[in-house]
Amino acid sequence: AESPFKADIERAQKELTEKMTPGAIAYIPGSSVINKTGSWRVFKPEFHKDKCVRCFLCYIYCPEPAIYLDEEGYPVFDYDYCKGCGICANECPTKAIEMVREVK
Amino acid sequence: AVRKPPITTREYWAPGHAACAGCGCAIALKLATKAFSEAMEEKYGDPNAFAIAQATGCMEVVSAVFPYTAWKVPWIHVAFENAAAAASGVEAAWKKLGIKGKILAIGGDGGTADIGLQALSGMLERGHNVVYLMYDNEAYMNTGIQRSSSTPYGAWTTTSPPGKYSIGEDRPKKWVALIAAAHQIPYAATASIGNPFDLVKKVKKAAKVDGPAFIQVHCTCPTGWRTPLEKGVEIARLAIETGMWPLFEIENGDIWNIKIQPPGGGAKVYKEGGRVVRIEFKKPIEEYLKYQGRFKHLFKRPEAIEELRNQIKAMWKVLGVEAILPRPEE
């Protein structure tokens, strides 16, 4: 599955400049995708597909949103943006998401 | 097999914004914009037929760091006090230009309950076709956790520090949803990120009414409430289950027919003639308070928790409900 923000990322990479615009208008919708907030993360959600019942709660609760859905409805974690808050793992009714410390 | 999610997969709130990890308000805005677009699709046939006017606040600051924006809808940032006024203007312009759609105004609790209350009242009174969404994280989180009039009794903030002569915030919480309902607007409600399906339902209902609507959404703030990051939604749910946060809907200002959503968490709801008259909560409010650093000092001051319990009972009484709040030992 593809990130729903793929087109936004491509457009922002191509067109975004630091130049001041009249009225400080941000012309490119969703251009914040250029900031890869995944670097904020300490704990990383690890997904166990076998336990997932596709209740969509992680998808609904993710504040970024760094979770999107594949064709079958399973969550896909976008580690470029996941800040590692752990709400998805805390709310998962079947404990299919596990937070592990990320070592770099 | 393919399973369809219960909400649209269209995104209006892009990642890469600067909100803290575990931000409850970001969840509220993400769900609210999705729900709004669903309502617009059902009402006007165009999911993008809406625009947002937003007051200064956490969610404005994190979403629009120049030259970036996290929004994928037409969006305007205005000063702290006039989100409602700007939304009124956009709505009037859309009406004149014949553009179909609805305006969403967003403000925090500071920008709504304190600074923007006058503009909000004006907007509601003039009957603009705007939905005002107040994300209530119960203090001025963006500027460094100062108290607002929406801060609950007993909470620590940097301007209501607890100590020898203070128990923290010493005034009860202001319920802007009730103030909004007093304008006899078609729809006023409270919602919470602890019950996202209820939140989506209410935003859709508000977006579909003709005329002004107001929704007060309870949002957790891990930074300002001193809570663990992953507990955000759980704490919001506990607020509903312990009675700290009522979920209700008021239509046309009819306070005699307030629709109250069952709180869950084992609470017993008694009805009389279709109206909720009595709720026996099962979980004590201490369950809600214990996760939060901002209420930590209250556990050394049981009389303050008792006072908070009395205030919550009084608030439920305004809603016409007798609330039975248990104590932990019972």
Short mmCIF file of C-alpha atoms in Angstrom, two decimals:
data_model
loop_
_atom_site.label_atom_id
_atom_site.label_comp_id
_atom_site.label_asym_id
_atom_site.label_seq_id
_atom_site.Cartn_x
_atom_site.Cartn_y
_atom_site.Cartn_z
CA ALA A 1 0.00 0.00 0.00
CA GLU A 2 1.05 3.52 -0.71
CA SER A 3 1.06 6.39 1.74
CA PRO A 4 -1.93 8.68 1.12
CA PHE A 5 0.55 11.55 1.34
CA LYS A 6 2.84 10.37 -1.48
CA ALA A 7 1.67 13.07 -3.90
CA ASP A 8 2.05 15.74 -1.20
CA ILE A 9 5.60 14.64 -0.44
CA GLU A 10 6.57 14.75 -4.12
CA ARG A 11 4.98 18.15 -4.63
CA ALA A 12 6.54 19.61 -1.50
CA GLN A 13 10.00 18.31 -2.45
CA LYS A 14 9.69 19.87 -5.89
CA GLU A 15 8.00 23.20 -5.18
CA LEU A 16 8.62 24.20 -1.57
CA THR A 17 10.98 27.13 -1.04
CA GLU A 18 11.98 29.04 2.05
CA LYS A 19 11.22 32.29 0.20
CA MET A 20 8.75 34.64 1.87
CA THR A 21 5.41 34.75 0.07
CA PRO A 22 3.05 37.77 0.03
CA GLY A 23 0.91 37.61 3.16
CA ALA A 24 2.98 34.65 4.38
CA ILE A 25 0.62 32.30 2.57
CA ALA A 26 1.59 28.64 2.54
CA TYR A 27 0.63 27.65 -1.01
CA ILE A 28 1.28 23.93 -0.90
CA PRO A 29 -1.38 21.99 1.03
CA GLY A 30 -0.02 19.41 3.42
CA SER A 31 3.56 20.59 2.91
CA SER A 32 4.43 19.69 6.52
CA VAL A 33 5.08 16.16 5.19
CA ILE A 34 8.57 17.40 4.39
CA ASN A 35 9.38 17.27 8.13
CA LYS A 36 10.22 13.68 8.99
CA THR A 37 9.16 13.68 12.63
CA GLY A 38 10.12 10.02 12.99
CA SER A 39 13.44 11.21 14.40
CA TRP A 40 11.63 12.24 17.62
CA ARG A 41 10.91 8.63 18.43
CA VAL A 42 12.37 6.66 21.34
CA PHE A 43 10.04 3.66 21.27
CA LYS A 44 8.97 2.14 18.00
CA PRO A 45 5.65 0.35 17.40
CA GLU A 46 6.12 -3.15 16.06
CA PHE A 47 3.12 -4.70 14.37
CA HIS A 48 2.21 -8.40 14.66
CA LYS A 49 -0.15 -9.07 11.79
CA ASP A 50 -1.24 -12.49 13.09
CA LYS A 51 -2.84 -10.92 16.18
CA CYS A 52 -4.59 -8.08 14.32
CA VAL A 53 -8.39 -8.24 14.10
CA ARG A 54 -8.65 -5.07 11.99
CA CYS A 55 -10.70 -3.03 14.45
CA PHE A 56 -9.10 0.16 13.00
CA LEU A 57 -8.63 1.69 16.47
CA CYS A 58 -4.92 2.42 15.88
CA TYR A 59 -5.81 4.03 12.57
CA ILE A 60 -8.50 6.16 14.24
CA TYR A 61 -6.38 7.23 17.22
CA CYS A 62 -3.00 7.98 15.60
CA PRO A 63 -2.49 11.74 16.12
CA GLU A 64 0.00 12.23 13.28
CA PRO A 65 -1.52 10.35 11.27
CA ALA A 66 1.39 7.95 10.76
CA ILE A 67 -0.82 4.89 10.27
CA TYR A 68 -2.56 4.20 6.98
CA LEU A 69 -4.37 1.15 5.72
CA ASP A 70 -3.37 -1.40 3.11
CA GLU A 71 -5.79 -2.89 0.57
CA GLU A 72 -7.11 -5.48 3.02
CA GLY A 73 -7.56 -3.04 5.89
CA TYR A 74 -4.46 -3.88 7.93
CA PRO A 75 -2.56 -0.91 9.41
CA VAL A 76 0.72 0.17 7.87
CA PHE A 77 3.08 2.16 10.09
CA ASP A 78 4.81 5.12 8.52
CA TYR A 79 8.07 5.31 10.47
CA ASP A 80 9.02 8.53 8.69
CA TYR A 81 6.44 10.35 10.83
CA CYS A 82 5.67 8.13 13.84
CA LYS A 83 6.67 10.07 16.98
CA GLY A 84 6.43 6.91 19.08
CA CYS A 85 3.74 8.08 21.51
CA GLY A 86 2.44 4.53 21.96
CA ILE A 87 -1.28 5.35 21.93
CA CYS A 88 -1.80 2.69 19.23
CA ALA A 89 -0.13 0.00 21.37
CA ASN A 90 -2.00 1.10 24.49
CA GLU A 91 -5.40 1.04 22.77
CA CYS A 92 -4.90 -2.14 20.72
CA PRO A 93 -7.45 -4.64 22.12
CA THR A 94 -5.47 -7.72 21.00
CA LYS A 95 -1.98 -6.35 21.82
CA ALA A 96 -0.94 -6.71 18.20
CA ILE A 97 1.26 -3.62 18.54
CA GLU A 98 4.31 -3.72 20.75
CA MET A 99 6.51 -0.76 21.67
CA VAL A 100 10.20 -1.61 21.50
CA ARG A 101 13.11 0.67 22.26
CA GLU A 102 14.73 1.79 19.08
CA VAL A 103 18.51 1.50 19.00
CA LYS A 104 20.34 3.41 16.31
CA ALA B 1 -11.02 -10.44 2.79
CA VAL B 2 -11.23 -6.68 2.68
CA ARG B 3 -12.52 -4.67 5.60
CA LYS B 4 -13.62 -1.09 5.27
CA PRO B 5 -12.72 1.40 8.02
CA PRO B 6 -15.62 3.14 9.78
CA ILE B 7 -14.39 6.56 8.64
CA THR B 8 -13.20 8.01 5.36
CA THR B 9 -9.57 7.46 4.38
CA ARG B 10 -9.35 10.97 2.93
CA GLU B 11 -6.82 12.96 4.94
CA TYR B 12 -7.06 16.67 5.72
CA TRP B 13 -4.48 16.76 8.49
CA ALA B 14 -1.04 15.82 7.22
CA PRO B 15 1.79 14.32 9.28
CA GLY B 16 5.01 16.18 9.92
CA HIS B 17 3.30 18.81 12.07
CA ALA B 18 5.03 19.86 15.27
CA ALA B 19 2.50 18.62 17.86
CA CYS B 20 3.97 16.79 20.84
CA ALA B 21 3.99 13.00 20.67
CA GLY B 22 0.67 11.69 21.95
CA CYS B 23 -1.21 14.96 21.39
CA GLY B 24 -4.92 14.49 22.04
CA CYS B 25 -5.94 17.65 20.20
CA ALA B 26 -4.32 16.38 17.00
CA ILE B 27 -6.53 13.29 17.23
CA ALA B 28 -9.59 15.49 17.64
CA LEU B 29 -8.75 17.65 14.63
CA LYS B 30 -7.88 14.68 12.44
CA LEU B 31 -11.19 12.99 13.22
CA ALA B 32 -13.21 16.21 13.06
CA THR B 33 -11.96 17.11 9.55
CA LYS B 34 -12.63 13.57 8.32
CA ALA B 35 -16.13 13.61 9.78
CA PHE B 36 -16.74 17.08 8.36
CA SER B 37 -15.77 15.97 4.87
CA GLU B 38 -18.09 12.96 5.14
CA ALA B 39 -20.95 15.25 6.12
CA MET B 40 -20.17 17.65 3.27
CA GLU B 41 -20.17 14.76 0.81
CA GLU B 42 -23.56 13.63 2.07
CA LYS B 43 -25.04 17.12 2.13
CA TYR B 44 -23.51 18.87 -0.90
CA GLY B 45 -21.99 15.98 -2.86
CA ASP B 46 -18.51 17.49 -2.49
CA PRO B 47 -16.26 16.22 0.32
CA ASN B 48 -14.02 19.29 0.05
CA ALA B 49 -16.79 21.89 0.44
CA PHE B 50 -15.45 23.36 3.65
CA ALA B 51 -12.90 25.82 4.93
CA ILE B 52 -11.35 26.36 8.34
CA ALA B 53 -10.82 29.52 10.37
CA GLN B 54 -8.62 28.89 13.36
CA ALA B 55 -7.72 30.95 16.38
CA THR B 56 -4.20 31.08 17.73
CA GLY B 57 -3.49 28.12 19.95
CA CYS B 58 -1.55 24.90 20.15
CA MET B 59 -3.04 23.35 17.05
CA GLU B 60 -2.54 26.51 14.98
CA VAL B 61 1.07 26.88 16.03
CA VAL B 62 2.01 23.26 15.38
CA SER B 63 0.17 22.94 12.08
CA ALA B 64 1.31 26.11 10.35
CA VAL B 65 5.02 26.69 10.78
CA PHE B 66 5.87 28.86 7.77
CA PRO B 67 6.47 27.75 4.98
CA TYR B 68 4.85 24.47 5.96
CA THR B 69 1.22 23.71 6.59
CA ALA B 70 -0.34 20.48 7.81
CA TRP B 71 -3.75 21.40 6.38
CA LYS B 72 -5.14 20.09 3.14
CA VAL B 73 -8.20 22.36 3.17
CA PRO B 74 -8.45 26.15 2.72
CA TRP B 75 -7.37 27.41 6.12
CA ILE B 76 -6.96 30.84 7.69
CA HIS B 77 -5.20 31.70 10.90
CA VAL B 78 -6.54 34.71 12.75
CA ALA B 79 -5.79 36.26 16.11
CA PHE B 80 -6.58 34.66 19.45
CA GLU B 81 -9.98 36.29 19.86
CA ASN B 82 -11.63 36.29 16.45
CA ALA B 83 -11.83 32.81 14.92
CA ALA B 84 -15.61 33.03 15.15
CA ALA B 85 -15.65 36.51 13.60
CA ALA B 86 -13.40 35.45 10.70
CA ALA B 87 -15.51 32.35 10.14
CA SER B 88 -18.63 34.56 10.08
CA GLY B 89 -17.01 36.71 7.40
CA VAL B 90 -15.99 33.76 5.25
CA GLU B 91 -19.50 32.34 5.57
CA ALA B 92 -21.06 35.65 4.52
CA ALA B 93 -18.71 35.84 1.53
CA TRP B 94 -19.50 32.27 0.49
CA LYS B 95 -23.19 33.06 0.71
CA LYS B 96 -22.80 36.13 -1.50
CA LEU B 97 -20.62 34.29 -4.03
CA GLY B 98 -22.99 31.34 -4.08
CA ILE B 99 -20.37 28.83 -2.93
CA LYS B 100 -21.90 25.75 -1.38
CA GLY B 101 -20.35 24.45 1.81
CA LYS B 102 -19.84 25.09 5.46
CA ILE B 103 -17.19 26.78 7.57
CA LEU B 104 -15.44 25.12 10.46
CA ALA B 105 -14.08 27.43 13.13
CA ILE B 106 -11.56 25.96 15.56
CA GLY B 107 -10.34 27.39 18.83
CA GLY B 108 -8.70 26.10 21.95
CA ASP B 109 -10.14 26.57 25.40
CA GLY B 110 -8.24 29.83 25.88
CA GLY B 111 -9.28 31.14 22.47
CA THR B 112 -12.90 30.16 23.10
CA ALA B 113 -13.71 30.30 26.79
CA ASP B 114 -11.59 33.34 27.67
CA ILE B 115 -10.44 35.50 24.79
CA GLY B 116 -12.82 34.61 21.98
CA LEU B 117 -16.05 34.29 23.95
CA GLN B 118 -17.42 37.61 22.73
CA ALA B 119 -16.77 36.82 19.06
CA LEU B 120 -18.24 33.36 19.56
CA SER B 121 -21.36 34.78 21.16
CA GLY B 122 -21.73 37.23 18.28
CA MET B 123 -21.39 34.51 15.70
CA LEU B 124 -23.96 32.30 17.42
CA GLU B 125 -26.37 35.18 17.89
CA ARG B 126 -26.16 36.26 14.23
CA GLY B 127 -26.92 32.70 13.16
CA HIS B 128 -24.01 32.12 10.79
CA ASN B 129 -23.82 28.72 9.14
CA VAL B 130 -20.63 27.77 10.97
CA VAL B 131 -19.58 24.87 13.17
CA TYR B 132 -17.38 26.01 16.04
CA LEU B 133 -15.16 23.28 17.42
CA MET B 134 -13.49 23.97 20.74
CA TYR B 135 -10.67 21.61 21.58
CA ASP B 136 -10.54 21.74 25.33
CA ASN B 137 -7.17 20.76 26.81
CA GLU B 138 -7.99 22.74 29.94
CA ALA B 139 -5.18 25.34 29.99
CA TYR B 140 -3.07 27.57 27.73
CA MET B 141 -0.71 24.77 26.75
CA ASN B 142 0.95 26.54 23.86
CA THR B 143 2.30 29.46 25.90
CA GLY B 144 3.44 27.32 28.82
CA ILE B 145 0.49 25.84 30.73
CA GLN B 146 -1.25 28.88 32.19
CA ARG B 147 -4.72 28.48 33.67
CA SER B 148 -7.75 29.25 31.57
CA SER B 149 -11.35 29.52 32.70
CA SER B 150 -11.75 25.97 31.41
CA THR B 151 -9.16 24.55 33.81
CA PRO B 152 -10.83 22.17 36.27
CA TYR B 153 -10.80 22.70 40.02
CA GLY B 154 -7.61 21.59 41.75
CA ALA B 155 -5.44 21.37 38.66
CA TRP B 156 -1.83 22.48 38.75
CA THR B 157 -0.80 25.04 36.14
CA THR B 158 2.13 27.44 36.11
CA THR B 159 -0.21 30.26 37.15
CA SER B 160 -2.13 28.20 39.71
CA PRO B 161 0.67 26.44 41.58
CA PRO B 162 -0.34 24.35 44.57
CA GLY B 163 1.42 24.92 47.86
CA LYS B 164 0.87 25.86 51.46
CA TYR B 165 -1.75 28.51 50.68
CA SER B 166 -3.17 27.15 47.46
CA ILE B 167 -4.63 23.90 46.19
CA GLY B 168 -3.98 24.82 42.56
CA GLU B 169 -6.80 26.14 40.40
CA ASP B 170 -9.49 27.27 42.81
CA ARG B 171 -12.42 27.97 40.50
CA PRO B 172 -14.79 25.51 38.86
CA LYS B 173 -14.56 24.74 35.17
CA LYS B 174 -16.52 26.88 32.73
CA TRP B 175 -18.76 24.87 30.39
CA VAL B 176 -18.81 26.81 27.13
CA ALA B 177 -21.15 24.24 25.53
CA LEU B 178 -23.85 25.34 27.98
CA ILE B 179 -23.15 29.01 27.24
CA ALA B 180 -23.42 28.25 23.52
CA ALA B 181 -26.68 26.36 24.08
CA ALA B 182 -28.10 29.42 25.85
CA HIS B 183 -28.02 31.20 22.46
CA GLN B 184 -30.73 28.73 21.35
CA ILE B 185 -28.57 27.56 18.48
CA PRO B 186 -29.66 24.45 16.55
CA TYR B 187 -26.94 22.25 18.00
CA ALA B 188 -24.55 22.38 20.94
CA ALA B 189 -22.71 19.34 22.25
CA THR B 190 -19.74 18.03 24.15
CA ALA B 191 -17.56 15.23 22.83
CA SER B 192 -14.28 13.59 23.74
CA ILE B 193 -11.41 11.81 22.06
CA GLY B 194 -12.12 9.04 24.57
CA ASN B 195 -15.16 8.14 22.48
CA PRO B 196 -14.13 8.79 18.84
CA PHE B 197 -17.26 7.30 17.29
CA ASP B 198 -19.42 9.65 19.33
CA LEU B 199 -17.15 12.54 18.32
CA VAL B 200 -17.46 11.70 14.61
CA LYS B 201 -21.23 11.33 14.90
CA LYS B 202 -21.58 14.69 16.62
CA VAL B 203 -19.32 16.55 14.18
CA LYS B 204 -21.32 15.10 11.27
CA LYS B 205 -24.59 16.09 12.91
CA ALA B 206 -23.29 19.59 13.59
CA ALA B 207 -22.03 19.94 10.02
CA LYS B 208 -25.41 19.00 8.61
CA VAL B 209 -27.60 21.41 10.56
CA ASP B 210 -28.48 24.76 9.01
CA GLY B 211 -27.20 27.47 11.28
CA PRO B 212 -24.55 27.68 13.97
CA ALA B 213 -23.38 24.66 15.92
CA PHE B 214 -20.92 24.31 18.77
CA ILE B 215 -18.93 21.31 19.95
CA GLN B 216 -16.66 21.22 22.99
CA VAL B 217 -14.17 18.37 22.64
CA HIS B 218 -12.17 17.06 25.58
CA CYS B 219 -8.56 16.57 24.49
CA THR B 220 -5.72 15.25 26.58
CA CYS B 221 -2.38 17.03 26.69
CA PRO B 222 0.55 14.86 27.86
CA THR B 223 2.80 17.90 28.25
CA GLY B 224 0.47 20.09 30.26
CA TRP B 225 -1.29 17.40 32.23
CA ARG B 226 1.95 15.60 33.08
CA THR B 227 0.67 12.26 31.85
CA PRO B 228 2.43 9.33 30.17
CA LEU B 229 2.37 9.72 26.37
CA GLU B 230 0.55 6.49 25.63
CA LYS B 231 -2.25 7.04 28.18
CA GLY B 232 -3.87 10.00 26.38
CA VAL B 233 -6.93 8.27 25.02
CA GLU B 234 -7.29 6.06 28.08
CA ILE B 235 -7.38 9.12 30.35
CA ALA B 236 -9.97 10.80 28.15
CA ARG B 237 -12.09 7.67 28.37
CA LEU B 238 -11.69 7.59 32.16
CA ALA B 239 -12.93 11.18 32.28
CA ILE B 240 -16.19 10.03 30.71
CA GLU B 241 -16.46 6.89 32.80
CA THR B 242 -15.86 8.64 36.13
CA GLY B 243 -18.26 11.51 35.41
CA MET B 244 -15.61 14.22 35.04
CA TRP B 245 -16.64 14.84 31.43
CA PRO B 246 -20.35 14.63 30.50
CA LEU B 247 -21.30 13.78 26.93
CA PHE B 248 -24.46 15.62 25.99
CA GLU B 249 -26.31 17.22 23.12
CA ILE B 250 -28.62 20.22 23.34
CA GLU B 251 -30.80 21.07 20.35
CA ASN B 252 -32.30 24.56 19.91
CA GLY B 253 -31.27 25.46 23.43
CA ASP B 254 -33.87 23.10 24.87
CA ILE B 255 -32.32 22.44 28.25
CA TRP B 256 -35.30 20.34 29.34
CA ASN B 257 -34.49 17.75 26.73
CA ILE B 258 -30.75 17.35 27.01
CA LYS B 259 -29.63 14.15 25.35
CA ILE B 260 -27.05 12.48 27.55
CA GLN B 261 -24.86 9.71 26.17
CA PRO B 262 -24.29 6.79 28.54
CA PRO B 263 -20.84 7.12 30.11
CA GLY B 264 -19.97 3.42 30.07
CA GLY B 265 -17.44 1.96 32.47
CA GLY B 266 -20.13 0.06 34.36
CA ALA B 267 -22.17 3.17 35.21
CA LYS B 268 -25.89 2.64 35.71
CA VAL B 269 -28.16 5.03 33.86
CA TYR B 270 -31.73 5.59 35.08
CA LYS B 271 -34.29 7.11 32.77
CA GLU B 272 -37.66 8.68 33.41
CA GLY B 273 -39.89 9.44 30.46
CA GLY B 274 -37.02 9.10 28.00
CA ARG B 275 -34.81 11.48 29.97
CA VAL B 276 -31.72 10.53 31.92
CA VAL B 277 -32.40 11.52 35.53
CA ARG B 278 -29.80 9.63 37.50
CA ILE B 279 -26.39 8.11 36.80
CA GLU B 280 -24.60 5.88 39.26
CA PHE B 281 -20.94 5.91 38.35
CA LYS B 282 -18.89 2.87 39.19
CA LYS B 283 -15.39 4.29 38.88
CA PRO B 284 -14.32 6.95 41.40
CA ILE B 285 -12.83 10.18 40.03
CA GLU B 286 -9.54 9.21 41.66
CA GLU B 287 -9.12 6.73 38.80
CA TYR B 288 -9.04 9.69 36.43
CA LEU B 289 -6.90 11.91 38.65
CA LYS B 290 -4.21 9.38 39.52
CA TYR B 291 -2.55 9.24 36.08
CA GLN B 292 -2.11 12.98 35.92
CA GLY B 293 0.77 14.93 37.42
CA ARG B 294 -1.38 18.07 37.50
CA PHE B 295 -3.62 16.47 40.15
CA LYS B 296 -0.85 14.74 42.10
CA HIS B 297 -1.00 17.16 45.05
CA LEU B 298 -4.73 16.51 45.53
CA PHE B 299 -4.03 13.08 46.97
CA LYS B 300 -2.47 14.77 50.01
CA ARG B 301 -5.56 16.99 50.31
CA PRO B 302 -8.65 14.71 50.45
CA GLU B 303 -10.89 17.70 51.18
CA ALA B 304 -9.97 19.15 47.78
CA ILE B 305 -11.01 15.94 46.00
CA GLU B 306 -14.26 16.06 47.98
CA GLU B 307 -14.81 19.65 46.80
CA LEU B 308 -14.12 18.56 43.21
CA ARG B 309 -16.68 15.78 43.63
CA ASN B 310 -19.27 18.29 44.84
CA GLN B 311 -18.56 20.55 41.87
CA ILE B 312 -19.02 17.67 39.44
CA LYS B 313 -22.30 16.78 41.12
CA ALA B 314 -23.41 20.41 40.78
CA MET B 315 -22.46 20.39 37.09
CA TRP B 316 -24.51 17.23 36.51
CA LYS B 317 -27.39 18.86 38.35
CA VAL B 318 -27.34 21.69 35.79
CA LEU B 319 -27.81 18.97 33.16
CA GLY B 320 -30.79 17.67 35.12
CA VAL B 321 -29.03 14.53 36.29
CA GLU B 322 -28.45 13.30 39.81
CA ALA B 323 -24.91 11.93 39.74
CA ILE B 324 -23.79 9.34 42.28
CA LEU B 325 -20.01 9.48 42.49
CA PRO B 326 -18.41 6.65 44.47
CA ARG B 327 -15.40 7.01 46.75
CA PRO B 328 -12.49 4.65 46.22
CA GLU B 329 -13.00 2.63 49.41
CA GLU B 330 -16.67 1.92 48.69
#
